[in-house]
Amino acid sequence: MTAGTTVQAPDGTEVVLGEIGTRVLLENSRVRVWEVSLAPGEAQAWHLHHNPYVVLCLATSPCHMDWLDGSAARELSETVGGSVYRPVSPVHMLTNDGDSPYLNRLIELLDLGEEASGEPYAPGEGVGRFSEVGEIPAKVVVDDTDVQVIHVTPDAGETYTWNTGAHPTLIVDLDLDSPDVTYLQPGDAYALPPKQTRTSGFNVVELRYYS
């Protein structure tokens, strides 16, 4: 992490970098999961990513991203349950331009970045899947060589069991009343907790690069 590092803007101004998220929710030798929470009008500190990362949206609001190098700002419009996969990027900051809170989960892929532990890893076997037979209320929202993200939206009272295959997997609960992040090793099984009412569902994040 680079919080506290001083960098120079193009005009010579010195800028002290902040953290890339509000707080860390989960961390091991493979991933670091942040919460990014911005109230209406609030902006992050300038920050820098040293690891590729996945962004999962829990609460949306119009936002824009500024770049310290003076590049044109990028307008962002995210969808709850949606996800994006980004490589490392120049120093930037995110501002919530809307009237609603913005909330996401940001998963740093440490093995693909500058913070790789070098810890050996033996890939598992099989394909990740749900145990249940029949149609599952799920759709793929990111399909990349490195990462696949599946958005699952069970009805009230329903549960589905994810069986982890060869790839370590994170299950991210998008319910704002009980948000949670669970890391699964190959071979682990996880039953999505049933909800009393239909929520925004879950994101299932498979770390495919272990293949």
Coordinates of N, CA and C in Angstrom, one line a residue:
M1 N 0.8 -1.2 0.0 CA 0.0 0.0 0.0 C 0.9 1.2 0.0
T2 N 0.4 2.3 -0.6 CA 1.2 3.5 -0.8 C 0.8 4.7 0.0
A3 N -0.2 4.6 0.8 CA -0.7 5.7 1.6 C 0.5 6.3 2.4
G4 N 0.5 7.6 2.3 CA 1.6 8.4 3.0 C 2.8 8.7 2.0
T5 N 2.8 8.1 0.8 CA 3.8 8.4 -0.1 C 3.6 9.8 -0.7
T6 N 4.6 10.5 -1.0 CA 4.5 11.9 -1.6 C 4.8 11.8 -3.1
V7 N 4.0 12.3 -3.9 CA 4.2 12.3 -5.4 C 4.1 13.8 -5.8
Q8 N 4.5 14.1 -7.1 CA 4.4 15.4 -7.6 C 3.4 15.5 -8.8
A9 N 2.5 16.5 -8.7 CA 1.6 16.8 -9.8 C 2.4 17.4 -10.9
P10 N 1.8 17.5 -12.1 CA 2.5 18.1 -13.3 C 3.0 19.5 -13.0
D11 N 2.2 20.3 -12.1 CA 2.6 21.7 -11.9 C 3.6 21.8 -10.7
G12 N 4.1 20.6 -10.3 CA 5.1 20.6 -9.2 C 4.6 20.5 -7.8
T13 N 3.3 20.6 -7.6 CA 2.7 20.5 -6.3 C 2.9 19.1 -5.7
E14 N 3.3 19.1 -4.5 CA 3.5 17.8 -3.8 C 2.1 17.3 -3.2
V15 N 1.8 16.0 -3.5 CA 0.6 15.4 -3.1 C 0.9 14.2 -2.2
V16 N 0.3 14.1 -1.1 CA 0.4 12.9 -0.2 C -0.7 11.9 -0.5
L17 N -0.4 10.7 -0.9 CA -1.4 9.7 -1.3 C -2.1 9.2 -0.1
G18 N -3.4 8.9 -0.3 CA -4.2 8.2 0.7 C -4.4 6.8 0.4
E19 N -5.3 6.1 1.2 CA -5.6 4.7 1.0 C -6.5 4.6 -0.2
I20 N -6.6 3.4 -0.8 CA -7.5 3.2 -2.0 C -8.9 2.9 -1.6
G21 N -9.1 2.7 -0.3 CA -10.5 2.4 0.2 C -10.7 3.0 1.6
T22 N -11.9 2.9 2.1 CA -12.3 3.4 3.4 C -11.8 2.5 4.5
R23 N -11.9 1.2 4.3 CA -11.4 0.2 5.3 C -11.2 -1.1 4.7
V24 N -10.3 -2.0 5.3 CA -10.1 -3.3 4.8 C -11.0 -4.3 5.5
L25 N -11.7 -5.1 4.6 CA -12.7 -6.0 5.2 C -12.1 -7.5 5.3
L26 N -11.2 -7.8 4.4 CA -10.6 -9.1 4.4 C -9.2 -9.0 3.7
E27 N -8.3 -9.8 4.3 CA -6.9 -9.8 3.7 C -6.2 -11.1 3.9
N28 N -5.6 -11.6 2.9 CA -4.7 -12.8 3.0 C -3.6 -12.6 2.0
S29 N -2.8 -13.7 1.8 CA -1.7 -13.6 0.9 C -2.1 -13.4 -0.6
R30 N -3.4 -13.7 -0.9 CA -3.9 -13.7 -2.3 C -4.6 -12.4 -2.6
V31 N -5.5 -11.9 -1.7 CA -6.3 -10.8 -2.0 C -6.4 -9.8 -0.8
R32 N -6.8 -8.6 -1.1 CA -7.1 -7.6 -0.1 C -8.5 -7.0 -0.5
V33 N -9.5 -7.1 0.3 CA -10.8 -6.6 0.0 C -11.1 -5.3 0.8
W34 N -11.4 -4.2 0.1 CA -11.7 -2.9 0.7 C -13.1 -2.6 0.5
E35 N -13.6 -1.8 1.5 CA -14.9 -1.1 1.3 C -14.5 0.3 0.9
V36 N -15.2 0.8 -0.2 CA -15.1 2.2 -0.6 C -16.5 2.8 -0.4
S37 N -16.6 3.8 0.5 CA -17.8 4.4 0.9 C -17.7 5.9 0.7
L38 N -18.6 6.5 -0.1 CA -18.5 8.0 -0.3 C -19.9 8.6 -0.1
A39 N -20.1 9.5 0.8 CA -21.3 10.2 1.0 C -21.5 11.2 -0.2
P40 N -22.7 11.7 -0.4 CA -22.9 12.7 -1.5 C -22.0 13.8 -1.4
G41 N -21.2 14.1 -2.5 CA -20.3 15.2 -2.5 C -18.9 14.9 -2.0
E42 N -18.8 13.7 -1.4 CA -17.5 13.3 -0.8 C -16.5 12.8 -1.9
A43 N -15.2 13.0 -1.7 CA -14.2 12.6 -2.6 C -13.2 11.7 -1.9
Q44 N -12.6 10.7 -2.5 CA -11.5 10.0 -2.0 C -10.2 10.9 -2.0
A45 N -9.2 10.4 -1.3 CA -7.9 11.0 -1.4 C -7.3 10.6 -2.7
W46 N -6.3 11.3 -3.2 CA -5.5 10.8 -4.3 C -4.9 9.5 -3.9
H47 N -4.9 8.5 -4.8 CA -4.3 7.2 -4.5 C -3.8 6.5 -5.7
L48 N -3.1 5.4 -5.5 CA -2.4 4.7 -6.6 C -2.6 3.2 -6.4
H49 N -3.0 2.5 -7.4 CA -3.2 1.0 -7.4 C -1.9 0.3 -7.9
H50 N -1.4 -0.6 -7.0 CA -0.2 -1.4 -7.4 C -0.6 -2.8 -7.8
N51 N -1.9 -3.1 -7.7 CA -2.4 -4.4 -8.0 C -3.6 -4.3 -8.9
P52 N -3.8 -5.2 -9.9 CA -5.1 -5.2 -10.6 C -6.2 -5.4 -9.6
Y53 N -7.4 -5.0 -9.9 CA -8.5 -5.0 -8.9 C -9.9 -5.2 -9.6
V54 N -10.8 -5.7 -8.8 CA -12.2 -5.9 -9.2 C -13.0 -5.0 -8.4
V55 N -14.0 -4.3 -9.0 CA -14.9 -3.4 -8.3 C -16.3 -4.0 -8.4
L56 N -16.9 -4.1 -7.2 CA -18.3 -4.7 -7.1 C -19.2 -3.6 -6.5
C57 N -20.2 -3.2 -7.2 CA -21.1 -2.1 -6.7 C -22.2 -2.6 -5.8
L58 N -22.3 -1.9 -4.6 CA -23.4 -2.2 -3.7 C -24.5 -1.1 -3.7
A59 N -24.0 0.1 -3.8 CA -25.0 1.3 -3.8 C -24.4 2.3 -4.8
T60 N -25.2 2.7 -5.7 CA -24.7 3.5 -6.8 C -25.1 5.0 -6.7
S61 N -24.3 5.8 -7.3 CA -24.6 7.3 -7.4 C -23.7 7.8 -8.5
P62 N -24.0 8.8 -9.2 CA -23.2 9.4 -10.3 C -21.8 9.8 -9.7
C63 N -20.7 9.4 -10.3 CA -19.4 9.7 -9.8 C -18.5 10.1 -11.0
H64 N -17.4 10.8 -10.7 CA -16.4 11.0 -11.7 C -15.0 10.7 -11.1
M65 N -14.1 10.4 -12.0 CA -12.7 10.1 -11.6 C -11.7 11.1 -12.2
D66 N -11.0 11.8 -11.3 CA -10.0 12.7 -11.7 C -8.6 12.0 -11.7
W67 N -7.7 12.5 -12.6 CA -6.4 11.9 -12.8 C -5.3 13.0 -12.4
L68 N -4.4 12.7 -11.6 CA -3.4 13.6 -11.2 C -2.5 14.1 -12.3
D69 N -2.4 13.4 -13.4 CA -1.5 13.8 -14.5 C -2.3 14.8 -15.4
G70 N -3.5 15.1 -15.1 CA -4.2 16.1 -15.9 C -5.1 15.6 -17.0
S71 N -5.1 14.3 -17.1 CA -6.0 13.6 -18.2 C -7.5 14.0 -17.9
A72 N -8.3 13.9 -18.9 CA -9.7 14.3 -18.8 C -10.4 13.4 -17.8
A73 N -11.2 14.0 -17.0 CA -12.0 13.2 -16.0 C -12.9 12.2 -16.7
R74 N -13.1 11.1 -16.0 CA -13.9 10.0 -16.5 C -15.2 9.9 -15.7
E75 N -16.4 10.1 -16.3 CA -17.7 9.9 -15.7 C -18.0 8.5 -15.5
L76 N -18.5 8.1 -14.3 CA -18.9 6.8 -14.0 C -20.4 6.6 -13.7
S77 N -21.0 5.6 -14.2 CA -22.4 5.3 -13.9 C -22.4 3.8 -13.7
E78 N -22.4 3.3 -12.4 CA -22.4 1.9 -12.1 C -23.8 1.4 -11.8
T79 N -23.9 0.1 -11.9 CA -25.2 -0.6 -11.6 C -25.0 -1.5 -10.4
V80 N -25.9 -1.5 -9.5 CA -25.8 -2.4 -8.3 C -25.8 -3.9 -8.8
G81 N -24.8 -4.6 -8.3 CA -24.6 -6.0 -8.8 C -23.6 -6.1 -9.9
G82 N -23.3 -5.0 -10.6 CA -22.4 -5.0 -11.7 C -21.0 -5.0 -11.2
S83 N -20.0 -5.2 -12.1 CA -18.6 -5.3 -11.7 C -17.7 -4.9 -12.9
V84 N -16.5 -4.4 -12.5 CA -15.5 -4.1 -13.5 C -14.2 -4.7 -13.1
Y85 N -13.3 -5.0 -14.0 CA -12.0 -5.5 -13.7 C -11.0 -4.5 -14.3
R86 N -10.1 -4.0 -13.5 CA -9.2 -2.9 -13.9 C -7.7 -3.3 -13.6
P87 N -6.8 -2.9 -14.5 CA -5.4 -3.1 -14.3 C -4.9 -2.0 -13.4
V88 N -3.6 -2.1 -13.0 CA -3.0 -1.0 -12.3 C -3.2 0.3 -13.1
S89 N -3.3 1.5 -12.4 CA -3.6 2.7 -13.1 C -2.9 3.9 -12.4
P90 N -2.8 5.0 -13.1 CA -2.1 6.2 -12.6 C -2.8 6.8 -11.4
V91 N -2.2 7.7 -10.7 CA -2.8 8.3 -9.5 C -4.1 9.0 -9.9
H92 N -5.2 8.7 -9.1 CA -6.5 9.2 -9.4 C -7.3 9.4 -8.1
M93 N -8.5 9.9 -8.2 CA -9.4 10.1 -7.0 C -10.8 10.0 -7.6
L94 N -11.7 9.5 -6.7 CA -13.1 9.3 -7.1 C -14.0 10.3 -6.3
T95 N -14.9 11.0 -6.9 CA -15.8 11.9 -6.3 C -17.3 11.5 -6.5
N96 N -18.1 11.5 -5.5 CA -19.5 11.2 -5.6 C -20.2 12.5 -5.9
D97 N -20.7 12.6 -7.1 CA -21.4 13.8 -7.6 C -22.9 13.8 -7.3
G98 N -23.5 12.6 -6.9 CA -24.9 12.5 -6.7 C -25.4 12.9 -5.4
D99 N -26.7 12.5 -5.2 CA -27.4 12.8 -3.9 C -27.5 11.6 -3.0
S100 N -27.0 10.5 -3.5 CA -27.1 9.2 -2.7 C -25.7 8.7 -2.3
P101 N -25.6 7.9 -1.3 CA -24.4 7.3 -0.9 C -23.8 6.4 -2.0
Y102 N -22.5 6.3 -2.2 CA -21.9 5.3 -3.1 C -21.1 4.3 -2.3
L103 N -21.3 3.0 -2.6 CA -20.6 2.0 -1.8 C -20.2 0.9 -2.8
N104 N -18.9 0.4 -2.6 CA -18.5 -0.8 -3.4 C -17.6 -1.6 -2.5
R105 N -17.3 -2.8 -3.1 CA -16.2 -3.7 -2.6 C -15.1 -3.7 -3.7
L106 N -13.9 -3.5 -3.3 CA -12.8 -3.4 -4.2 C -11.8 -4.6 -3.8
I107 N -11.6 -5.5 -4.7 CA -10.8 -6.7 -4.5 C -9.5 -6.5 -5.2
E108 N -8.4 -6.4 -4.4 CA -7.0 -6.3 -5.0 C -6.5 -7.7 -5.2
L109 N -6.0 -8.0 -6.4 CA -5.5 -9.3 -6.8 C -4.0 -9.2 -6.6
L110 N -3.5 -9.6 -5.4 CA -2.1 -9.4 -5.0 C -1.2 -10.2 -5.8
D111 N -1.6 -11.4 -6.2 CA -0.7 -12.3 -6.9 C -0.3 -11.7 -8.3
L112 N -1.1 -10.8 -8.8 CA -0.9 -10.2 -10.1 C -0.2 -8.9 -10.1
G113 N 0.1 -8.4 -8.9 CA 0.6 -7.0 -8.8 C 1.9 -7.0 -8.0
E114 N 2.3 -5.8 -7.6 CA 3.6 -5.6 -6.9 C 3.7 -6.1 -5.5
E115 N 2.5 -6.5 -5.0 CA 2.5 -7.0 -3.6 C 2.4 -8.5 -3.5
A116 N 2.7 -9.2 -4.6 CA 2.6 -10.7 -4.6 C 3.5 -11.3 -3.5
S117 N 3.0 -12.2 -2.8 CA 3.8 -12.8 -1.7 C 4.8 -13.8 -2.1
G118 N 4.6 -14.4 -3.3 CA 5.5 -15.4 -3.8 C 5.2 -16.7 -3.2
E119 N 4.1 -16.8 -2.4 CA 3.7 -18.1 -1.7 C 3.3 -19.1 -2.8
P120 N 3.8 -20.3 -2.8 CA 3.4 -21.3 -3.8 C 1.9 -21.6 -3.7
Y121 N 1.4 -21.9 -4.8 CA 0.0 -22.3 -4.9 C -0.3 -23.5 -5.8
A122 N -1.0 -24.5 -5.3 CA -1.3 -25.7 -6.1 C -2.7 -25.6 -6.5
P123 N -3.0 -25.3 -7.8 CA -4.4 -25.2 -8.3 C -5.2 -26.5 -8.0
G124 N -6.5 -26.3 -7.7 CA -7.3 -27.4 -7.5 C -7.8 -28.0 -8.8
E125 N -8.9 -28.8 -8.8 CA -9.5 -29.4 -10.0 C -11.0 -29.1 -10.0
G126 N -11.5 -29.3 -11.2 CA -12.9 -29.1 -11.4 C -13.4 -27.7 -11.8
V127 N -14.6 -27.6 -12.1 CA -15.2 -26.3 -12.5 C -16.2 -25.9 -11.4
G128 N -16.1 -24.6 -11.0 CA -17.0 -24.1 -10.0 C -18.4 -24.1 -10.5
R129 N -19.4 -24.5 -9.6 CA -20.8 -24.6 -10.0 C -21.7 -24.6 -8.8
F130 N -23.0 -24.4 -9.1 CA -24.0 -24.5 -8.0 C -24.4 -25.9 -8.0
S131 N -24.8 -26.4 -6.8 CA -25.2 -27.8 -6.6 C -26.6 -28.0 -7.2
E132 N -27.4 -27.0 -7.1 CA -28.8 -27.2 -7.5 C -29.0 -27.5 -9.0
V133 N -30.0 -28.3 -9.3 CA -30.3 -28.7 -10.7 C -31.4 -27.7 -11.2
G134 N -31.3 -27.3 -12.4 CA -32.3 -26.5 -13.0 C -31.7 -25.1 -13.2
E135 N -32.6 -24.1 -13.5 CA -32.2 -22.8 -13.8 C -31.9 -22.0 -12.5
I136 N -30.7 -21.4 -12.6 CA -30.2 -20.6 -11.4 C -30.3 -19.1 -11.8
P137 N -30.9 -18.2 -10.9 CA -31.0 -16.8 -11.3 C -29.7 -16.1 -11.2
A138 N -28.8 -16.4 -12.2 CA -27.5 -15.9 -12.2 C -27.1 -15.5 -13.6
K139 N -26.2 -14.5 -13.7 CA -25.6 -14.1 -15.0 C -24.2 -13.6 -14.8
V140 N -23.4 -13.9 -15.9 CA -22.0 -13.5 -15.8 C -21.9 -12.0 -16.1
V141 N -21.2 -11.2 -15.3 CA -21.1 -9.8 -15.5 C -19.6 -9.4 -15.8
V142 N -18.7 -10.2 -15.5 CA -17.3 -10.1 -16.0 C -16.8 -11.4 -16.4
D143 N -16.2 -11.5 -17.6 CA -15.7 -12.8 -18.2 C -14.3 -12.5 -18.8
D144 N -13.3 -12.6 -17.9 CA -11.9 -12.2 -18.3 C -11.1 -13.4 -18.1
T145 N -9.9 -13.5 -18.8 CA -9.0 -14.5 -18.6 C -8.5 -14.7 -17.1
D146 N -8.4 -13.5 -16.4 CA -8.0 -13.5 -15.0 C -9.1 -13.8 -14.0
V147 N -10.3 -13.2 -14.3 CA -11.4 -13.2 -13.3 C -12.7 -13.4 -14.0
Q148 N -13.6 -14.2 -13.3 CA -15.0 -14.2 -13.8 C -15.9 -13.8 -12.6
V149 N -16.9 -13.0 -12.8 CA -17.8 -12.5 -11.8 C -19.2 -12.9 -12.2
I150 N -19.9 -13.6 -11.3 CA -21.3 -14.0 -11.6 C -22.2 -13.3 -10.6
H151 N -23.2 -12.7 -11.1 CA -24.2 -12.0 -10.2 C -25.4 -13.0 -10.0
V152 N -25.7 -13.3 -8.7 CA -26.8 -14.2 -8.4 C -27.8 -13.5 -7.6
T153 N -29.1 -13.6 -7.9 CA -30.2 -12.9 -7.3 C -31.3 -13.9 -6.8
P154 N -31.1 -14.6 -5.7 CA -32.1 -15.5 -5.2 C -33.4 -14.7 -4.8
D155 N -34.5 -15.4 -4.9 CA -35.8 -14.9 -4.4 C -35.8 -15.0 -2.8
A156 N -36.7 -14.3 -2.2 CA -36.8 -14.4 -0.7 C -36.9 -15.9 -0.3
G157 N -36.1 -16.2 0.7 CA -36.1 -17.5 1.3 C -35.3 -18.6 0.5
E158 N -34.8 -18.3 -0.7 CA -34.1 -19.2 -1.5 C -32.6 -19.2 -1.1
T159 N -32.0 -20.4 -1.3 CA -30.5 -20.5 -1.1 C -30.0 -21.4 -2.2
Y160 N -28.7 -21.1 -2.6 CA -28.0 -21.9 -3.6 C -26.6 -22.2 -3.0
T161 N -26.1 -23.4 -3.3 CA -24.8 -23.8 -2.7 C -23.8 -23.8 -3.8
W162 N -22.7 -22.9 -3.6 CA -21.6 -22.9 -4.6 C -20.5 -23.9 -4.2
N163 N -20.1 -24.7 -5.2 CA -19.1 -25.6 -5.0 C -17.8 -25.1 -5.8
T164 N -16.8 -24.8 -5.0 CA -15.6 -24.2 -5.6 C -14.8 -25.2 -6.4
G165 N -14.4 -24.9 -7.6 CA -13.6 -25.8 -8.4 C -12.1 -25.5 -8.3
A166 N -11.5 -25.4 -9.4 CA -10.0 -25.2 -9.4 C -9.6 -23.8 -8.9
H167 N -10.5 -22.8 -8.9 CA -10.1 -21.5 -8.7 C -10.6 -21.0 -7.3
P168 N -9.7 -20.4 -6.5 CA -10.2 -19.7 -5.3 C -11.3 -18.7 -5.7
T169 N -12.3 -18.6 -4.8 CA -13.5 -17.8 -5.1 C -13.9 -16.9 -3.9
L170 N -14.4 -15.7 -4.2 CA -14.9 -14.9 -3.1 C -16.4 -14.8 -3.4
I171 N -17.2 -14.9 -2.3 CA -18.6 -14.6 -2.3 C -18.9 -13.3 -1.6
V172 N -19.5 -12.4 -2.3 CA -19.7 -11.0 -1.8 C -21.2 -10.8 -1.7
D173 N -21.7 -10.6 -0.4 CA -23.1 -10.4 -0.2 C -23.4 -8.9 -0.4
L174 N -24.3 -8.6 -1.3 CA -24.6 -7.2 -1.7 C -25.7 -6.6 -0.8
D175 N -26.2 -7.3 0.1 CA -27.3 -6.9 1.0 C -26.8 -5.8 2.0
L176 N -27.3 -4.6 1.9 CA -26.8 -3.5 2.7 C -27.0 -3.7 4.2
D177 N -28.0 -4.6 4.5 CA -28.3 -4.8 5.9 C -27.3 -5.9 6.5
S178 N -26.7 -6.7 5.7 CA -25.8 -7.7 6.2 C -24.7 -8.0 5.2
P179 N -23.9 -6.9 4.8 CA -22.9 -7.2 3.8 C -21.8 -8.1 4.4
D180 N -21.3 -9.0 3.5 CA -20.2 -9.9 4.0 C -19.4 -10.3 2.8
V181 N -18.1 -10.7 3.1 CA -17.2 -11.2 2.1 C -16.6 -12.5 2.6
T182 N -16.7 -13.6 1.8 CA -16.2 -14.9 2.2 C -15.2 -15.4 1.2
Y183 N -14.0 -15.8 1.6 CA -13.0 -16.4 0.7 C -13.0 -17.9 0.8
L184 N -13.1 -18.5 -0.4 CA -13.2 -20.0 -0.5 C -12.0 -20.6 -1.2
Q185 N -11.5 -21.6 -0.6 CA -10.4 -22.4 -1.3 C -11.0 -23.4 -2.2
P186 N -10.2 -23.9 -3.2 CA -10.7 -25.0 -4.1 C -11.2 -26.1 -3.2
G187 N -12.4 -26.7 -3.6 CA -13.0 -27.8 -2.9 C -14.0 -27.3 -1.8
D188 N -14.0 -26.1 -1.4 CA -14.9 -25.6 -0.4 C -16.3 -25.4 -1.0
A189 N -17.3 -25.6 -0.2 CA -18.7 -25.4 -0.6 C -19.3 -24.3 0.3
Y190 N -20.2 -23.5 -0.2 CA -20.8 -22.3 0.5 C -22.2 -22.2 0.1
A191 N -23.1 -22.2 1.1 CA -24.5 -22.0 0.9 C -24.8 -20.5 1.1
L192 N -25.4 -19.9 0.0 CA -25.8 -18.5 0.1 C -26.8 -18.3 1.2
P193 N -26.6 -17.4 2.2 CA -27.6 -17.3 3.2 C -29.0 -16.8 2.7
P194 N -30.1 -17.5 3.0 CA -31.4 -17.0 2.5 C -31.8 -15.7 3.2
K195 N -32.5 -14.9 2.5 CA -33.0 -13.6 3.0 C -34.5 -13.6 3.1
Q196 N -35.0 -12.7 4.1 CA -36.4 -12.6 4.3 C -37.1 -11.9 3.1
T197 N -36.4 -11.0 2.4 CA -36.9 -10.4 1.3 C -35.8 -10.4 0.2
R198 N -36.3 -10.2 -1.1 CA -35.3 -10.2 -2.2 C -34.4 -9.1 -2.0
T199 N -33.1 -9.3 -2.2 CA -32.1 -8.2 -2.0 C -31.4 -8.0 -3.4
S200 N -30.3 -7.3 -3.3 CA -29.5 -7.1 -4.6 C -28.7 -8.4 -4.9
G201 N -28.7 -9.4 -4.0 CA -28.1 -10.7 -4.4 C -26.6 -10.8 -3.9
F202 N -25.9 -11.5 -4.7 CA -24.5 -11.9 -4.4 C -23.6 -11.8 -5.7
N203 N -22.4 -11.5 -5.5 CA -21.4 -11.6 -6.6 C -20.5 -12.8 -6.2
V204 N -20.3 -13.7 -7.2 CA -19.3 -14.8 -7.0 C -18.1 -14.5 -7.9
V205 N -17.0 -14.3 -7.3 CA -15.8 -13.9 -8.0 C -14.8 -15.0 -8.0
E206 N -14.6 -15.6 -9.2 CA -13.6 -16.7 -9.4 C -12.3 -16.1 -9.8
L207 N -11.2 -16.5 -9.2 CA -9.8 -16.1 -9.5 C -9.3 -17.1 -10.5
R208 N -9.6 -16.8 -11.8 CA -9.2 -17.8 -12.9 C -7.8 -17.9 -13.2
Y209 N -7.0 -16.9 -12.8 CA -5.6 -16.8 -13.2 C -4.8 -17.9 -12.6
Y210 N -5.3 -18.6 -11.6 CA -4.6 -19.8 -11.0 C -4.6 -21.0 -11.9
S211 N -5.3 -20.9 -13.0 CA -5.2 -22.0 -14.0 C -3.8 -22.0 -14.6

